[in-house]
Coordinates of C-alpha atoms and ligand atoms in Angstrom, one line a residue:
X1 CA 0.0 0.0 0.0
X2 CA 1.4 3.4 -0.9
X3 CA 1.8 6.0 1.8
X4 CA -0.9 8.1 0.0
X5 CA -3.4 5.3 0.1
X6 CA -2.5 4.7 3.8
X7 CA -3.1 8.3 4.5
X8 CA -6.5 8.2 2.9
X9 CA -7.4 5.3 5.1
X10 CA -6.3 7.1 8.2
X11 CA -8.4 10.1 7.1
X12 CA -11.4 7.8 6.6
X13 CA -10.9 6.4 10.1
X14 CA -10.6 9.8 11.6
X15 CA -13.9 10.8 9.9
X16 CA -15.6 7.7 11.3
X17 CA -14.2 8.3 14.7
X18 CA -15.5 11.9 14.7
X19 CA -18.9 10.6 13.6
X20 CA -19.0 7.9 16.3
X21 CA -17.8 10.4 18.9
X22 CA -20.6 12.6 17.8
X23 CA -23.0 9.8 18.7
X24 CA -21.5 9.8 22.2
X25 CA -20.5 6.2 21.8
X26 CA -17.4 4.7 23.4
X27 CA -15.6 3.0 20.5
X28 CA -11.9 2.7 20.2
X29 CA -10.8 4.1 16.9
X30 CA -10.1 1.3 14.4
X31 CA -6.7 2.6 13.6
X32 CA -3.2 1.4 14.1
X33 CA -2.3 2.7 17.5
X34 CA -0.6 0.4 20.0
X35 CA -2.4 -0.1 23.3
X36 CA -1.8 2.7 25.9
X37 CA 1.5 2.0 27.7
X38 CA 2.2 -1.0 25.5
X39 CA 6.0 -0.7 26.0
X40 CA 6.1 1.0 29.5
X41 CA 7.7 -2.1 31.1
X42 CA 10.5 -2.1 28.5
X43 CA 11.2 1.4 27.1
X44 CA 14.8 2.2 27.3
X45 CA 15.9 5.9 27.6
X46 CA 17.7 7.4 24.7
X47 CA 21.1 9.0 25.3
X48 CA 20.7 12.8 25.4
X49 CA 22.1 14.5 22.3
X50 CA 24.3 17.4 23.5
X51 CA 24.9 18.9 20.0
X52 CA 22.1 21.0 18.5
X53 CA 23.3 20.4 14.9
X54 CA 20.8 18.2 13.1
X55 CA 23.4 15.8 11.7
X56 CA 25.6 15.5 14.7
X57 CA 24.8 13.4 17.7
X58 CA 26.9 14.0 20.8
X59 CA 26.5 11.6 23.6
X60 CA 28.2 11.4 27.0
X61 CA 28.8 8.1 28.6
X62 CA 30.0 7.6 32.1
X63 CA 31.1 4.1 33.0
X64 CA 30.5 3.7 36.7
X65 CA 29.4 1.3 39.4
X66 CA 26.0 1.9 40.9
X67 CA 23.7 0.0 43.2
X68 CA 20.4 -1.0 41.6
X69 CA 17.6 -3.5 42.2
X70 CA 17.9 -6.1 39.5
X71 CA 16.1 -8.8 41.4
X72 CA 13.2 -7.3 43.5
X73 CA 14.2 -6.9 47.1
X74 CA 18.0 -7.3 46.5
X75 CA 20.5 -4.6 45.9
X76 CA 23.3 -5.3 43.4
X77 CA 26.3 -3.3 42.5
X78 CA 26.5 -3.4 38.7
X79 CA 28.7 -1.6 36.3
X80 CA 26.8 0.7 34.0
X81 CA 26.9 3.5 31.4
X82 CA 25.2 6.5 33.0
X83 CA 23.8 4.4 35.9
X84 CA 21.4 2.4 33.6
X85 CA 21.2 -1.3 32.9
X86 CA 21.4 -1.5 29.8
X87 CA 23.1 1.8 29.1
X88 CA 21.2 4.5 27.2
X89 CA 20.3 3.8 23.6
X90 CA 22.3 5.8 21.2
X91 CA 20.1 6.9 18.3
X92 CA 21.3 8.5 15.1
X93 CA 20.3 8.8 11.5
X94 CA 22.2 7.2 8.6
X95 CA 24.9 9.7 7.6
X96 CA 25.1 11.4 11.0
X97 CA 28.4 12.2 12.7
X98 CA 28.4 10.6 16.1
X99 CA 30.6 11.9 19.0
X100 CA 30.7 9.9 22.2
X101 CA 32.6 11.3 25.2
X102 CA 33.4 8.5 27.5
X103 CA 34.5 9.0 31.2
X104 CA 35.8 6.1 33.1
X105 CA 34.8 6.0 36.8
X106 CA 35.4 2.3 37.1
X107 CA 38.2 0.8 39.2
X108 CA 39.9 -0.5 36.1
X109 CA 40.7 0.4 32.5
X110 CA 38.1 0.1 29.8
X111 CA 37.3 0.9 26.1
X112 CA 34.1 1.0 24.1
X113 CA 33.6 -1.0 21.0
X114 CA 30.8 -0.2 18.5
X115 CA 29.7 -3.7 17.6
X116 CA 28.7 -3.8 13.9
X117 CA 29.3 -0.2 13.0
X118 CA 31.8 0.5 10.2
X119 CA 34.0 3.0 12.1
X120 CA 37.7 3.8 11.4
X121 CA 40.0 1.2 13.1
X122 CA 41.2 3.9 15.5
X123 CA 37.7 4.3 16.8
X124 CA 37.0 0.6 17.2
X125 CA 37.8 0.4 20.8
X126 CA 40.4 -2.4 20.7
X127 CA 43.6 -2.4 22.5
X128 CA 45.7 -2.7 19.3
X129 CA 44.4 0.6 18.0
X130 CA 43.6 2.6 21.2
X131 CA 45.2 3.2 24.6
X132 CA 42.8 1.9 27.2
X133 CA 40.9 4.5 29.1
X134 CA 42.4 4.4 32.6
X135 CA 40.2 5.0 35.7
X136 CA 39.5 8.8 36.0
X137 CA 40.3 9.4 32.4
X138 CA 38.2 10.0 29.3
X139 CA 38.3 9.4 25.6
X140 CA 36.4 10.9 22.7
X141 CA 35.1 8.6 20.0
X142 CA 33.9 10.1 16.8
X143 CA 32.8 8.5 13.6
X144 CA 30.2 8.7 10.8
X145 CA 27.4 6.1 10.7
X146 CA 27.0 4.7 7.2
X147 CA 24.4 1.9 7.7
X148 CA 20.9 1.9 9.1
X149 CA 20.3 -1.0 11.5
X150 CA 20.4 -2.2 15.1
X151 CA 23.9 -2.2 16.7
X152 CA 25.3 -2.2 20.2
X153 CA 28.2 -1.0 22.3
X154 CA 30.3 -2.7 24.9
X155 CA 33.8 -2.7 26.4
X156 CA 36.6 -4.5 24.6
X157 CA 39.1 -5.2 27.3
X158 CA 38.3 -7.8 30.0
X159 CA 35.1 -8.0 28.0
X160 CA 33.6 -11.0 29.9
X161 CA 33.9 -9.4 33.4
X162 CA 32.9 -6.0 32.2
X163 CA 29.9 -7.0 30.0
X164 CA 28.9 -9.5 32.6
X165 CA 28.8 -6.7 35.2
X166 CA 26.4 -4.7 33.1
X167 CA 28.3 -2.6 30.5
X168 CA 26.3 -2.8 27.3
X169 CA 23.8 -0.6 25.4
X170 CA 21.9 -0.5 22.1
X171 CA 22.8 1.7 19.2
X172 CA 20.1 2.3 16.6
X173 CA 20.8 4.0 13.2
X174 CA 17.6 5.0 11.5
X175 CA 17.2 5.3 7.8
X176 CA 17.5 9.0 6.7
X177 CA 14.8 8.8 4.1
X178 CA 11.2 7.7 4.7
X179 CA 11.1 4.0 5.3
X180 CA 8.3 1.5 4.6
X181 CA 5.9 1.0 7.5
X182 CA 7.4 -1.8 9.5
X183 CA 5.5 -1.4 12.8
X184 CA 6.3 0.5 16.0
X185 CA 9.8 0.1 17.2
X186 CA 10.5 -2.0 20.3
X187 CA 14.1 -2.5 21.4
X188 CA 14.8 -5.8 23.2
X189 CA 18.3 -6.0 24.7
X190 CA 18.7 -9.6 25.9
X191 CA 21.3 -10.4 28.5
X192 CA 21.8 -12.4 31.7
X193 CA 23.5 -11.7 35.0
X194 CA 24.8 -13.8 37.9
X195 CA 23.5 -12.6 41.2
X196 CA 24.1 -14.4 44.6
X197 CA 21.5 -14.7 47.3
X198 CA 22.8 -11.7 49.2
X199 CA 22.4 -9.6 46.0
X200 CA 26.1 -9.4 45.2
X201 CA 27.4 -10.1 41.7
X202 CA 28.8 -13.5 41.1
X203 CA 32.6 -13.2 40.8
X204 CA 33.9 -12.6 37.3
X205 CA 36.1 -15.7 37.5
X206 CA 33.3 -17.9 38.9
X207 CA 34.0 -21.6 38.5
X208 CA 37.6 -20.9 37.2
X209 CA 38.6 -22.9 34.1
X210 CA 35.1 -24.4 33.8
X211 CA 33.6 -20.9 33.6
X212 CA 36.1 -19.9 30.9
X213 CA 35.8 -23.1 28.9
X214 CA 32.0 -23.4 28.9
X215 CA 31.2 -19.7 29.0
X216 CA 29.5 -18.0 31.9
X217 CA 25.8 -17.8 31.8
X218 CA 24.2 -15.7 34.5
X219 CA 21.4 -17.3 36.6
X220 CA 19.0 -14.5 35.8
X221 CA 17.9 -13.7 32.3
X222 CA 17.1 -10.1 31.5
X223 CA 15.2 -8.2 28.8
X224 CA 16.2 -4.5 28.9
X225 CA 17.5 -5.1 32.4
X226 CA 14.1 -6.5 33.6
X227 CA 13.0 -10.0 34.7
X228 CA 9.9 -11.4 32.8
X229 CA 8.6 -8.0 31.4
X230 CA 5.3 -7.6 29.7
X231 CA 4.8 -6.3 26.1
X232 CA 1.2 -5.3 25.4
X233 CA 0.0 -5.7 21.9
X234 CA -3.2 -5.4 19.9
X235 CA -4.3 -7.7 17.1
X236 CA -3.8 -6.1 13.8
X237 CA -1.3 -3.5 15.0
X238 CA 2.3 -4.4 13.9
X239 CA 5.4 -4.1 16.1
X240 CA 9.0 -4.1 15.0
X241 CA 11.2 -5.8 17.5
X242 CA 14.9 -4.9 17.4
X243 CA 16.5 -7.7 19.3
X244 CA 20.1 -7.6 20.5
X245 CA 22.0 -10.4 22.2
X246 CA 24.3 -8.6 24.7
X247 CA 25.0 -11.7 26.9
X248 CA 28.5 -13.0 27.5
X249 CA 27.7 -16.6 26.5
X250 CA 24.0 -17.2 26.5
X251 CA 22.3 -18.2 23.2
X252 CA 18.8 -16.9 23.1
X253 CA 16.2 -19.0 21.3
X254 CA 12.5 -18.2 21.5
X255 CA 9.2 -18.5 19.7
X256 CA 6.0 -16.5 20.3
X257 CA 3.2 -19.1 20.9
X258 CA 0.1 -18.4 18.7
X259 CA 1.7 -15.4 16.8
X260 CA 3.4 -15.3 13.5
X261 CA 6.9 -13.9 13.3
X262 CA 8.7 -12.5 10.3
X263 CA 12.4 -11.8 10.3
X264 CA 12.9 -8.5 8.5
X265 CA 16.5 -7.6 9.6
X266 CA 19.7 -8.9 11.0
X267 CA 23.1 -7.7 12.1
X268 CA 23.5 -5.2 9.2
X269 CA 20.0 -3.7 8.7
X270 CA 17.1 -5.1 6.7
X271 CA 17.1 -8.4 4.9
X272 CA 16.6 -8.4 1.2
X273 CA 13.1 -9.7 1.7
X274 CA 10.9 -10.8 4.7
X275 CA 11.5 -14.3 6.0
X276 CA 8.6 -15.9 8.0
X277 CA 10.1 -17.9 10.9
X278 CA 8.7 -20.3 13.6
X279 CA 11.4 -19.4 16.1
X280 CA 14.5 -17.3 16.5
X281 CA 18.0 -17.9 17.8
X282 CA 20.4 -15.1 18.5
X283 CA 24.0 -16.1 19.4
X284 CA 26.0 -13.6 21.5
X285 CA 26.6 -10.4 19.6
X286 CA 23.9 -11.0 17.0
X287 CA 20.8 -8.8 16.2
X288 CA 17.5 -9.7 14.6
X289 CA 14.7 -7.4 13.5
X290 CA 11.3 -9.1 13.8
X291 CA 7.9 -8.0 12.4
X292 CA 5.1 -9.1 14.7
X293 CA 1.6 -8.5 13.4
X294 CA -0.5 -10.0 16.2
X295 CA -3.5 -12.1 15.4
X296 CA -6.5 -12.3 17.8
X297 CA -5.7 -14.8 20.5
X298 CA -4.6 -15.4 24.0
X299 CA -2.0 -13.5 26.1
X300 CA 1.0 -15.8 26.4
X301 CA 4.3 -16.3 28.2
X302 CA 7.0 -16.3 25.6
X303 CA 9.3 -19.2 26.6
X304 CA 13.0 -19.1 26.4
X305 CA 14.0 -22.3 24.7
X306 CA 17.3 -24.2 25.2
X307 CA 19.5 -23.4 22.2
X308 CA 21.6 -26.4 23.2
X309 CA 24.9 -25.0 22.2
X310 CA 26.6 -28.0 23.8
X311 CA 24.7 -30.5 21.6
X312 CA 23.6 -32.5 24.6
X313 CA 21.1 -35.4 24.0
X314 CA 18.3 -33.8 26.0
X315 CA 17.1 -30.2 25.9
X316 CA 16.6 -28.2 29.0
X317 CA 13.0 -27.3 29.9
X318 CA 11.8 -23.9 28.6
X319 CA 12.0 -20.9 31.0
X320 CA 9.6 -18.0 31.3
X321 CA 11.1 -15.1 29.3
X322 CA 8.6 -12.4 28.5
X323 CA 4.8 -11.9 28.6
X324 CA 2.9 -10.9 25.6
X325 CA -0.4 -9.4 26.7
X326 CA -3.0 -9.2 23.9
X327 CA -5.3 -6.3 25.1
X328 CA -9.0 -6.6 25.0
X329 CA -9.6 -3.9 22.4
X330 CA -11.1 -4.1 18.9
X331 CA -8.4 -5.3 16.5
X332 CA -6.6 -2.6 14.5
X333 CA -6.8 -2.9 10.8
X334 CA -5.3 -1.4 7.7
X335 CA -1.7 -2.2 8.4
X336 CA 0.1 -2.0 5.1
X337 CA 1.4 -5.3 3.9
X338 CA 5.1 -6.0 4.3
X339 CA 6.9 -5.0 1.2
X340 CA 8.1 -8.1 -0.8
X341 CA 11.4 -6.4 -1.1
X342 CA 12.8 -4.7 2.0
X343 CA 16.1 -3.4 0.7
X344 CA 18.6 -4.0 -2.1
X345 CA 21.6 -6.2 -1.1
X346 CA 24.0 -6.7 -4.0
X347 CA 25.5 -10.1 -4.4
X348 CA 29.2 -10.1 -3.9
X349 CA 31.3 -10.9 -6.9
X350 CA 33.8 -13.6 -5.6
X351 CA 35.5 -14.3 -8.9
X352 CA 39.2 -14.2 -8.2
X353 CA 38.6 -13.6 -4.5
X354 CA 41.4 -14.6 -2.2
X355 CA 40.5 -17.4 0.3
X356 CA 41.6 -17.8 3.9
X357 CA 40.7 -20.6 6.3
X358 CA 39.8 -19.9 9.9
X359 CA 39.4 -22.9 12.3
X360 CA 38.0 -22.4 15.8
X361 CA 39.8 -25.2 17.7
X362 CA 40.9 -26.5 21.0
X363 CA 44.1 -28.0 22.4
X364 CA 44.5 -30.2 25.3
X365 CA 46.9 -29.1 28.0
X366 CA 47.8 -30.2 31.5
X367 CA 45.3 -27.8 33.1
X368 CA 42.4 -28.6 30.8
X369 CA 41.7 -27.7 27.2
X370 CA 42.4 -24.2 25.8
X371 CA 40.5 -22.6 23.0
X372 CA 42.1 -20.9 20.0
X373 CA 42.1 -20.1 16.3
X374 CA 44.2 -21.9 13.7
X375 CA 46.5 -23.5 16.3
X376 CA 47.1 -20.3 18.3
X377 CA 45.6 -20.3 21.7
X378 CA 46.9 -16.9 23.0
X379 CA 45.2 -14.5 20.7
X380 CA 48.4 -13.9 18.7
X381 CA 47.2 -15.2 15.3
X382 CA 47.4 -12.5 12.6
X383 CA 45.9 -12.8 9.2
X384 CA 46.6 -10.2 6.4
X385 CA 44.3 -8.8 3.7
X386 CA 44.4 -5.9 1.3
X387 CA 42.1 -2.9 1.3
X388 CA 39.4 -2.8 -1.4
X389 CA 39.5 -6.5 -2.1
X390 CA 36.9 -9.3 -1.6
X391 CA 37.9 -12.3 0.4
X392 CA 36.2 -15.6 0.9
X393 CA 36.8 -17.1 4.3
X394 CA 36.1 -20.7 5.1
X395 CA 35.1 -21.0 8.8
X396 CA 35.2 -24.3 10.6
X397 CA 34.8 -25.4 14.2
X398 CA 36.7 -28.5 15.3
X399 CA 35.7 -28.3 19.0
X400 CA 32.6 -30.1 20.3
X401 CA 30.5 -27.0 21.0
X402 CA 29.1 -24.0 19.1
X403 CA 31.0 -20.8 18.9
X404 CA 29.8 -17.4 17.4
X405 CA 32.4 -16.0 15.0
X406 CA 32.5 -12.2 15.0
X407 CA 34.5 -9.9 12.6
X408 CA 35.0 -6.3 13.5
X409 CA 34.6 -3.4 11.1
X410 CA 33.1 -5.2 8.1
X411 CA 29.9 -6.9 7.1
X412 CA 30.0 -10.2 5.3
X413 CA 27.5 -12.3 3.5
X414 CA 27.1 -16.0 4.2
X415 CA 27.7 -17.8 0.9
X416 CA 26.8 -21.3 2.1
X417 CA 26.8 -23.6 5.1
X418 CA 27.9 -27.1 4.2
X419 CA 27.2 -26.1 0.6
X420 CA 23.7 -24.9 1.2
X421 CA 23.0 -21.2 0.5
X422 CA 21.0 -19.3 3.1
X423 CA 17.3 -18.6 2.3
X424 CA 17.7 -14.8 2.0
X425 CA 20.6 -12.5 1.4
X426 CA 21.7 -10.5 4.5
X427 CA 24.6 -8.6 6.0
X428 CA 26.2 -10.2 9.1
X429 CA 29.0 -9.4 11.5
X430 CA 28.5 -12.5 13.6
X431 CA 27.7 -16.1 12.6
X432 CA 27.3 -19.2 14.6
X433 CA 29.8 -22.1 14.0
X434 CA 28.4 -25.5 14.6
X435 CA 30.9 -28.3 15.2
X436 CA 31.7 -30.1 11.9
X437 CA 30.0 -27.6 9.7
X438 CA 31.7 -25.4 7.1
X439 CA 30.6 -21.8 6.7
X440 CA 31.8 -19.8 3.7
X441 CA 31.6 -16.1 4.0
X442 CA 32.4 -13.3 1.5
X443 CA 33.9 -10.1 3.0
X444 CA 34.1 -7.0 0.9
X445 CA 36.9 -4.9 2.5
X446 CA 36.9 -1.2 1.9
X447 CA 39.7 1.3 2.4
X448 CA 39.7 1.3 6.2
X449 CA 43.2 0.0 6.8
X450 CA 44.3 -1.0 10.2
X451 CA 44.1 -3.8 12.8
X452 CA 40.7 -5.5 13.1
X453 CA 39.8 -8.2 15.5
X454 CA 37.9 -11.4 14.9
X455 CA 37.0 -13.7 17.7
X456 CA 34.5 -16.0 19.4
X457 CA 31.7 -13.8 20.9
X458 CA 31.4 -16.1 23.9
X459 CA 33.4 -13.5 25.8
X460 CA 35.0 -16.0 28.1
X461 CA 36.3 -17.8 25.1
X462 CA 37.6 -14.5 23.5
X463 CA 39.4 -13.7 26.8
X464 CA 40.8 -17.2 26.9
X465 CA 42.5 -16.8 23.5
X466 CA 39.9 -17.6 20.9
X467 CA 40.6 -14.3 19.2
X468 CA 42.9 -13.1 16.4
X469 CA 43.8 -10.0 14.4
X470 CA 43.2 -9.1 10.8
X471 CA 45.8 -6.6 9.5
X472 CA 44.2 -4.8 6.6
X473 CA 46.9 -3.2 4.6
X474 CA 46.6 -0.6 1.8
Ligands
C2O501 CU1 30.9 -7.3 20.2 CU2 35.0 -7.8 19.5 O1 33.0 -7.6 19.8
CU502 CU1 33.6 -19.8 21.7

């Protein structure tokens, strides 16, 4: 439906509403409004923009410890940006300049990495390109945002302890031009946290080697920092869920009972076309945009399913995750149908592309196995590539468990998994590696020379040594 046609419908509704109101009758307008307070339990504050220029967003982030109530009745000291869990949402338009002034009030050094954003290497927040921000010091990040989509930010030194203590936030880049109607935005930042009975945070090195090797999952699952929050919805009124997995190690898998879900976006903005799905899995670091046009039905608890990243014979029982409350209001109607084509994603020409092999592996040692990449288990592996070339990387996993591969600074397309092409074309910065499978990705490098990291996004694994560098040379 064209915007003009949609506008005419709205005008029709308004006329009808006026007429009905004239009759003194109490009828909810048959429009496309969400129920009152539909996202009250979940709305995340946007970071304040301190620059009045329309195409510059200046945000101030203070990394600091604060005491908050994550579990009702218990006080927990968490690490936050601006005292919030998650940190404030940074919002910009495609093409904007973004300036982020970071102050470190933590007891240890930190950096901020802009996961998925194509920033210059010097702004990427990794130790190879930036001096860590020491306690009491600050750093100013500034970069242009080139891609619309759902991204996030988090520290990149001692990532597992720092992210695990609460340092993460969403970063949304909106399309500069008018976009198709894809429903009302709802950000869902998924994470977990380990909290002991007395309210204190579980120690960052909990369970020692086991914690490192298996990846630390917190006992409490959070959505936007909340336990089991409620989303209100109305049949016929579409919602656009922007979902981020900001957990250290947790794979989030869920379905919405009784409601159809359509995936419309991934790590790097919209998919080429909508993809109806029965359920969704986000590995650490990944994003998904989902279009949910509720049908009439029951309010439900959305279960969190076991993603079984260890490939155990039996799945764990589902846990309560979120509530979807279908309000008792007349269904909305007139939602424009989803466009058959959401965006243009060019196929990458891989003729003559250089190939590289990346193997996520493990090595036995006297103190238990260690994880690594291509035989290096201390993060020292360095691959080389040239600016403005296309490479095809063959990713394998010879361990017994899943690992999410993440590349900094560049999007890639998945060409095939064990020879099978994915159902729709999309841009990724993270992809799950299942043991024994071969994932081929095509990476178009641009001119941003420098040192870029790639690693497992189970942050305990990255910290353990399942990480490496890509030196992109002019
Ligand atoms: Cu989201 Cu190297 O990280
Ligand atoms: Cu891993």
